Amino acid sequence: MLLTTGQAAEELGCAVTTFRRLVHAGLLPGLSQRGVRVMIPLAAVQSLSTRRRAALDEIEAEEIAVLRVDAAQRAHEPDRDWIGFAASLTPDDVLKSLRGWWRCDAASVAAGGVLPVTLSGYVVAVLTGLEQWEKNDQGRHAFPGARLAGYVTDLATPTTTVTSRVDGDQRLAELLLGTRLASHSGGAIAYVPTHTAS
């Protein structure tokens, strides 16, 4: 059975524009066209609807930053070709597109030790190695030493690629990739408590 993007969004309880970001980022397999409509397999939507929430209580820091991005778009900047996320990007392009330039409290981002990257509320990439940062004239920060611990190539299964060999990075990637992680912010960076009172 196939659903339209509108039906898929309704099934997931999100806006159509939110769901379309997943389509544009190439994160859903088995898509087909029916005229101008994109059709999504029901099984893929059901997989997303039952996805577990990120187990943030397994992270030592009291609070972590979350980078909320859109589907990748051309950047036309000297240090990167893309900004945002797409499953089709190379690991190098994914890292360059996500490690800056964001308005944030850089020290708070670094203190968390990990930066989950979400697209439409799902963790699609995980950055670590955030100890150093730079600030530009617009007051935006970048993390030039950031490492891509891993990223998602298929969100429905989910299928993940772990790209870092550094101790701890693999655990964080496996803990977070493909999970749901809600965050609220007026900008790209949100701050989320990891240990909520029970």
PDB file of C-alpha atoms in Angstrom:
ATOM      1  CA  MET A   1       0.000   0.000   0.000  1.00  0.00           C
ATOM      2  CA  LEU A   2       1.254   3.480  -0.887  1.00  0.00           C
ATOM      3  CA  LEU A   3       0.522   6.784   0.837  1.00  0.00           C
ATOM      4  CA  THR A   4       0.762  10.353  -0.428  1.00  0.00           C
ATOM      5  CA  THR A   5       3.036  12.737   1.473  1.00  0.00           C
ATOM      6  CA  GLY A   6      -0.086  14.265   3.044  1.00  0.00           C
ATOM      7  CA  GLN A   7      -1.369  10.886   4.228  1.00  0.00           C
ATOM      8  CA  ALA A   8       2.100   9.944   5.523  1.00  0.00           C
ATOM      9  CA  ALA A   9       2.368  13.208   7.452  1.00  0.00           C
ATOM     10  CA  GLU A  10      -1.087  12.663   8.954  1.00  0.00           C
ATOM     11  CA  GLU A  11      -0.104   9.131  10.012  1.00  0.00           C
ATOM     12  CA  LEU A  12       2.994  10.528  11.757  1.00  0.00           C
ATOM     13  CA  GLY A  13       1.177  13.519  13.267  1.00  0.00           C
ATOM     14  CA  CYS A  14       3.423  16.109  11.627  1.00  0.00           C
ATOM     15  CA  ALA A  15       3.093  18.870   9.053  1.00  0.00           C
ATOM     16  CA  VAL A  16       3.392  17.938   5.367  1.00  0.00           C
ATOM     17  CA  THR A  17       6.394  20.276   5.024  1.00  0.00           C
ATOM     18  CA  THR A  18       8.106  18.459   7.907  1.00  0.00           C
ATOM     19  CA  PHE A  19       7.595  15.075   6.239  1.00  0.00           C
ATOM     20  CA  ARG A  20       8.705  16.362   2.821  1.00  0.00           C
ATOM     21  CA  ARG A  21      12.113  17.237   4.298  1.00  0.00           C
ATOM     22  CA  LEU A  22      12.704  13.500   4.790  1.00  0.00           C
ATOM     23  CA  VAL A  23      11.733  12.865   1.158  1.00  0.00           C
ATOM     24  CA  HIS A  24      13.978  15.676  -0.149  1.00  0.00           C
ATOM     25  CA  ALA A  25      16.909  14.399   1.944  1.00  0.00           C
ATOM     26  CA  GLY A  26      16.642  10.982   0.252  1.00  0.00           C
ATOM     27  CA  LEU A  27      16.070   9.178   3.548  1.00  0.00           C
ATOM     28  CA  LEU A  28      13.080   7.046   2.523  1.00  0.00           C
ATOM     29  CA  PRO A  29      13.450   4.047   0.177  1.00  0.00           C
ATOM     30  CA  GLY A  30      10.852   2.714  -2.249  1.00  0.00           C
ATOM     31  CA  LEU A  31       9.360   6.065  -3.271  1.00  0.00           C
ATOM     32  CA  SER A  32       7.417   6.220  -6.517  1.00  0.00           C
ATOM     33  CA  GLN A  33       5.643   8.852  -8.591  1.00  0.00           C
ATOM     34  CA  ARG A  34       1.942   8.934  -9.361  1.00  0.00           C
ATOM     35  CA  GLY A  35       1.610  11.916 -11.669  1.00  0.00           C
ATOM     36  CA  VAL A  36       3.126  14.814  -9.705  1.00  0.00           C
ATOM     37  CA  ARG A  37       2.596  13.064  -6.363  1.00  0.00           C
ATOM     38  CA  VAL A  38       5.313  11.261  -4.459  1.00  0.00           C
ATOM     39  CA  MET A  39       4.057   7.976  -3.023  1.00  0.00           C
ATOM     40  CA  ILE A  40       5.556   6.397   0.101  1.00  0.00           C
ATOM     41  CA  PRO A  41       5.269   2.715   1.121  1.00  0.00           C
ATOM     42  CA  LEU A  42       3.040   2.280   4.184  1.00  0.00           C
ATOM     43  CA  ALA A  43       5.684   0.022   5.781  1.00  0.00           C
ATOM     44  CA  ALA A  44       8.222   2.897   5.741  1.00  0.00           C
ATOM     45  CA  VAL A  45       5.750   5.248   7.432  1.00  0.00           C
ATOM     46  CA  GLN A  46       4.841   2.623  10.049  1.00  0.00           C
ATOM     47  CA  SER A  47       8.536   2.105  10.782  1.00  0.00           C
ATOM     48  CA  LEU A  48       8.947   5.841  11.429  1.00  0.00           C
ATOM     49  CA  SER A  49       5.835   5.985  13.630  1.00  0.00           C
ATOM     50  CA  THR A  50       7.124   3.260  15.960  1.00  0.00           C
ATOM     51  CA  ARG A  51      10.711   4.518  16.177  1.00  0.00           C
ATOM     52  CA  ARG A  52      12.120   4.631  19.697  1.00  0.00           C
ATOM     53  CA  ARG A  53      13.084   7.902  21.346  1.00  0.00           C
ATOM     54  CA  ALA A  54      16.767   8.721  21.816  1.00  0.00           C
ATOM     55  CA  ALA A  55      18.085   7.259  25.090  1.00  0.00           C
ATOM     56  CA  LEU A  56      19.549  10.553  26.293  1.00  0.00           C
ATOM     57  CA  ASP A  57      19.827   9.305  29.876  1.00  0.00           C
ATOM     58  CA  GLU A  58      22.808   7.195  28.748  1.00  0.00           C
ATOM     59  CA  ILE A  59      24.772  10.384  28.003  1.00  0.00           C
ATOM     60  CA  GLU A  60      26.890  11.709  30.876  1.00  0.00           C
ATOM     61  CA  ALA A  61      26.339  15.438  30.281  1.00  0.00           C
ATOM     62  CA  GLU A  62      23.320  17.073  31.944  1.00  0.00           C
ATOM     63  CA  GLU A  63      22.400  18.852  28.708  1.00  0.00           C
ATOM     64  CA  ILE A  64      23.322  18.475  25.056  1.00  0.00           C
ATOM     65  CA  ALA A  65      22.867  20.689  22.040  1.00  0.00           C
ATOM     66  CA  VAL A  66      20.856  19.412  19.077  1.00  0.00           C
ATOM     67  CA  LEU A  67      21.474  20.725  15.557  1.00  0.00           C
ATOM     68  CA  ARG A  68      18.210  20.972  13.625  1.00  0.00           C
ATOM     69  CA  VAL A  69      18.776  21.030   9.854  1.00  0.00           C
ATOM     70  CA  ASP A  70      16.885  20.967   6.575  1.00  0.00           C
ATOM     71  CA  ALA A  71      17.486  18.836   3.497  1.00  0.00           C
ATOM     72  CA  ALA A  72      20.843  19.696   1.914  1.00  0.00           C
ATOM     73  CA  GLN A  73      21.060  22.741  -0.320  1.00  0.00           C
ATOM     74  CA  ARG A  74      23.992  24.162  -2.272  1.00  0.00           C
ATOM     75  CA  ALA A  75      26.042  26.480  -0.040  1.00  0.00           C
ATOM     76  CA  HIS A  76      28.419  28.364  -2.416  1.00  0.00           C
ATOM     77  CA  GLU A  77      30.881  28.919   0.439  1.00  0.00           C
ATOM     78  CA  PRO A  78      34.668  28.502   0.331  1.00  0.00           C
ATOM     79  CA  ASP A  79      34.804  25.719   2.927  1.00  0.00           C
ATOM     80  CA  ARG A  80      31.733  23.678   1.901  1.00  0.00           C
ATOM     81  CA  ASP A  81      29.500  22.887  -1.072  1.00  0.00           C
ATOM     82  CA  TRP A  82      26.390  21.979   0.936  1.00  0.00           C
ATOM     83  CA  ILE A  83      24.489  23.059   4.024  1.00  0.00           C
ATOM     84  CA  GLY A  84      22.035  20.655   5.645  1.00  0.00           C
ATOM     85  CA  PHE A  85      21.741  16.892   5.254  1.00  0.00           C
ATOM     86  CA  ALA A  86      21.151  14.401   2.441  1.00  0.00           C
ATOM     87  CA  ALA A  87      21.677  10.643   2.487  1.00  0.00           C
ATOM     88  CA  SER A  88      23.458  10.874  -0.878  1.00  0.00           C
ATOM     89  CA  LEU A  89      26.295  13.136   0.355  1.00  0.00           C
ATOM     90  CA  THR A  90      29.749  11.679   0.971  1.00  0.00           C
ATOM     91  CA  PRO A  91      30.855  11.472   4.628  1.00  0.00           C
ATOM     92  CA  ASP A  92      33.269  14.361   3.969  1.00  0.00           C
ATOM     93  CA  ASP A  93      30.469  16.549   2.562  1.00  0.00           C
ATOM     94  CA  VAL A  94      28.144  15.595   5.443  1.00  0.00           C
ATOM     95  CA  LEU A  95      30.775  16.696   7.960  1.00  0.00           C
ATOM     96  CA  LYS A  96      31.541  19.967   6.173  1.00  0.00           C
ATOM     97  CA  SER A  97      27.844  20.791   5.796  1.00  0.00           C
ATOM     98  CA  LEU A  98      27.115  20.290   9.516  1.00  0.00           C
ATOM     99  CA  ARG A  99      30.123  21.541  11.519  1.00  0.00           C
ATOM    100  CA  GLY A 100      29.243  25.259  11.256  1.00  0.00           C
ATOM    101  CA  TRP A 101      28.303  28.164  11.015  1.00  0.00           C
ATOM    102  CA  TRP A 102      25.577  28.294  13.661  1.00  0.00           C
ATOM    103  CA  ARG A 103      24.352  30.809  16.235  1.00  0.00           C
ATOM    104  CA  CYS A 104      24.947  28.997  19.496  1.00  0.00           C
ATOM    105  CA  ASP A 105      26.619  29.008  22.888  1.00  0.00           C
ATOM    106  CA  ALA A 106      29.760  27.198  21.685  1.00  0.00           C
ATOM    107  CA  ALA A 107      30.952  26.332  25.198  1.00  0.00           C
ATOM    108  CA  SER A 108      27.605  24.645  25.960  1.00  0.00           C
ATOM    109  CA  VAL A 109      27.758  22.689  22.696  1.00  0.00           C
ATOM    110  CA  ALA A 110      31.297  21.536  23.537  1.00  0.00           C
ATOM    111  CA  ALA A 111      30.367  20.649  27.140  1.00  0.00           C
ATOM    112  CA  GLY A 112      27.742  18.172  25.918  1.00  0.00           C
ATOM    113  CA  GLY A 113      30.432  16.176  24.123  1.00  0.00           C
ATOM    114  CA  VAL A 114      28.081  15.154  21.319  1.00  0.00           C
ATOM    115  CA  LEU A 115      25.942  16.998  18.778  1.00  0.00           C
ATOM    116  CA  PRO A 116      23.038  14.932  17.401  1.00  0.00           C
ATOM    117  CA  VAL A 117      21.806  16.309  14.066  1.00  0.00           C
ATOM    118  CA  THR A 118      18.062  16.026  13.493  1.00  0.00           C
ATOM    119  CA  LEU A 119      15.959  16.349  10.376  1.00  0.00           C
ATOM    120  CA  SER A 120      12.199  16.481  11.015  1.00  0.00           C
ATOM    121  CA  GLY A 121      12.788  15.182  14.551  1.00  0.00           C
ATOM    122  CA  TYR A 122      14.891  12.107  13.641  1.00  0.00           C
ATOM    123  CA  VAL A 123      18.626  11.840  14.368  1.00  0.00           C
ATOM    124  CA  VAL A 124      20.332  11.592  10.960  1.00  0.00           C
ATOM    125  CA  ALA A 125      23.944  12.291  11.963  1.00  0.00           C
ATOM    126  CA  VAL A 126      26.099  12.530  15.091  1.00  0.00           C
ATOM    127  CA  LEU A 127      29.064  14.883  15.543  1.00  0.00           C
ATOM    128  CA  THR A 128      31.753  14.611  18.214  1.00  0.00           C
ATOM    129  CA  GLY A 129      35.157  16.275  18.711  1.00  0.00           C
ATOM    130  CA  LEU A 130      33.608  19.647  19.567  1.00  0.00           C
ATOM    131  CA  GLU A 131      36.294  20.892  21.971  1.00  0.00           C
ATOM    132  CA  GLN A 132      37.494  23.755  19.733  1.00  0.00           C
ATOM    133  CA  TRP A 133      35.471  26.383  17.933  1.00  0.00           C
ATOM    134  CA  GLU A 134      35.778  29.511  15.816  1.00  0.00           C
ATOM    135  CA  LYS A 135      33.554  32.578  15.645  1.00  0.00           C
ATOM    136  CA  ASN A 136      32.931  34.679  12.512  1.00  0.00           C
ATOM    137  CA  ASP A 137      31.971  38.347  12.069  1.00  0.00           C
ATOM    138  CA  GLN A 138      28.248  37.483  12.190  1.00  0.00           C
ATOM    139  CA  GLY A 139      28.579  35.884  15.631  1.00  0.00           C
ATOM    140  CA  ARG A 140      28.188  32.360  14.265  1.00  0.00           C
ATOM    141  CA  HIS A 141      30.312  29.439  15.439  1.00  0.00           C
ATOM    142  CA  ALA A 142      31.956  26.509  13.685  1.00  0.00           C
ATOM    143  CA  PHE A 143      33.687  23.446  15.093  1.00  0.00           C
ATOM    144  CA  PRO A 144      36.661  22.792  12.771  1.00  0.00           C
ATOM    145  CA  GLY A 145      37.827  19.705  14.679  1.00  0.00           C
ATOM    146  CA  ALA A 146      34.404  18.041  14.656  1.00  0.00           C
ATOM    147  CA  ARG A 147      34.243  14.359  13.724  1.00  0.00           C
ATOM    148  CA  LEU A 148      31.357  12.628  11.997  1.00  0.00           C
ATOM    149  CA  ALA A 149      30.658   9.684  14.300  1.00  0.00           C
ATOM    150  CA  GLY A 150      28.057   8.336  11.879  1.00  0.00           C
ATOM    151  CA  TYR A 151      25.048   9.130   9.710  1.00  0.00           C
ATOM    152  CA  VAL A 152      21.856   7.573   8.337  1.00  0.00           C
ATOM    153  CA  THR A 153      21.439   6.519   4.700  1.00  0.00           C
ATOM    154  CA  ASP A 154      17.949   4.982   5.034  1.00  0.00           C
ATOM    155  CA  LEU A 155      15.696   6.178   7.848  1.00  0.00           C
ATOM    156  CA  ALA A 156      12.963   3.564   7.381  1.00  0.00           C
ATOM    157  CA  THR A 157      15.111   0.516   8.222  1.00  0.00           C
ATOM    158  CA  PRO A 158      17.126   2.422   9.638  1.00  0.00           C
ATOM    159  CA  THR A 159      20.469   1.902   7.888  1.00  0.00           C
ATOM    160  CA  THR A 160      23.401   3.715   9.483  1.00  0.00           C
ATOM    161  CA  THR A 161      27.081   4.185   8.663  1.00  0.00           C
ATOM    162  CA  VAL A 162      29.560   4.595  11.525  1.00  0.00           C
ATOM    163  CA  THR A 163      32.471   6.672  10.234  1.00  0.00           C
ATOM    164  CA  SER A 164      34.672   7.375  13.277  1.00  0.00           C
ATOM    165  CA  ARG A 165      37.150   4.936  14.840  1.00  0.00           C
ATOM    166  CA  VAL A 166      37.623   7.065  17.971  1.00  0.00           C
ATOM    167  CA  ASP A 167      36.685   5.381  21.267  1.00  0.00           C
ATOM    168  CA  GLY A 168      33.205   6.380  22.362  1.00  0.00           C
ATOM    169  CA  ASP A 169      32.113   7.753  18.973  1.00  0.00           C
ATOM    170  CA  GLN A 170      30.773   4.395  17.792  1.00  0.00           C
ATOM    171  CA  ARG A 171      28.729   3.969  20.990  1.00  0.00           C
ATOM    172  CA  LEU A 172      27.195   7.435  20.610  1.00  0.00           C
ATOM    173  CA  ALA A 173      26.416   6.811  16.940  1.00  0.00           C
ATOM    174  CA  GLU A 174      24.726   3.493  17.717  1.00  0.00           C
ATOM    175  CA  LEU A 175      22.842   5.034  20.647  1.00  0.00           C
ATOM    176  CA  LEU A 176      21.420   7.981  18.713  1.00  0.00           C
ATOM    177  CA  LEU A 177      21.249   7.376  14.951  1.00  0.00           C
ATOM    178  CA  GLY A 178      17.768   6.780  13.564  1.00  0.00           C
ATOM    179  CA  THR A 179      16.005   7.592  16.847  1.00  0.00           C
ATOM    180  CA  ARG A 180      13.406  10.278  17.475  1.00  0.00           C
ATOM    181  CA  LEU A 181      14.646  13.356  19.302  1.00  0.00           C
ATOM    182  CA  ALA A 182      12.242  16.217  19.898  1.00  0.00           C
ATOM    183  CA  SER A 183      13.728  19.677  20.394  1.00  0.00           C
ATOM    184  CA  HIS A 184      12.365  23.205  20.311  1.00  0.00           C
ATOM    185  CA  SER A 185      14.261  26.311  19.296  1.00  0.00           C
ATOM    186  CA  GLY A 186      13.880  29.488  17.301  1.00  0.00           C
ATOM    187  CA  GLY A 187      17.197  28.726  15.593  1.00  0.00           C
ATOM    188  CA  ALA A 188      19.256  25.844  14.298  1.00  0.00           C
ATOM    189  CA  ILE A 189      20.613  24.856  17.718  1.00  0.00           C
ATOM    190  CA  ALA A 190      18.393  23.652  20.560  1.00  0.00           C
ATOM    191  CA  TYR A 191      19.441  22.582  24.057  1.00  0.00           C
ATOM    192  CA  VAL A 192      17.920  19.432  25.536  1.00  0.00           C
ATOM    193  CA  PRO A 193      18.225  18.047  29.089  1.00  0.00           C
ATOM    194  CA  THR A 194      19.438  14.438  29.129  1.00  0.00           C
ATOM    195  CA  HIS A 195      18.164  13.375  32.560  1.00  0.00           C
ATOM    196  CA  THR A 196      14.527  14.217  33.185  1.00  0.00           C
ATOM    197  CA  ALA A 197      13.070  13.731  36.661  1.00  0.00           C
ATOM    198  CA  SER A 198      10.943  10.589  36.883  1.00  0.00           C
TER     199      SER A 198
END
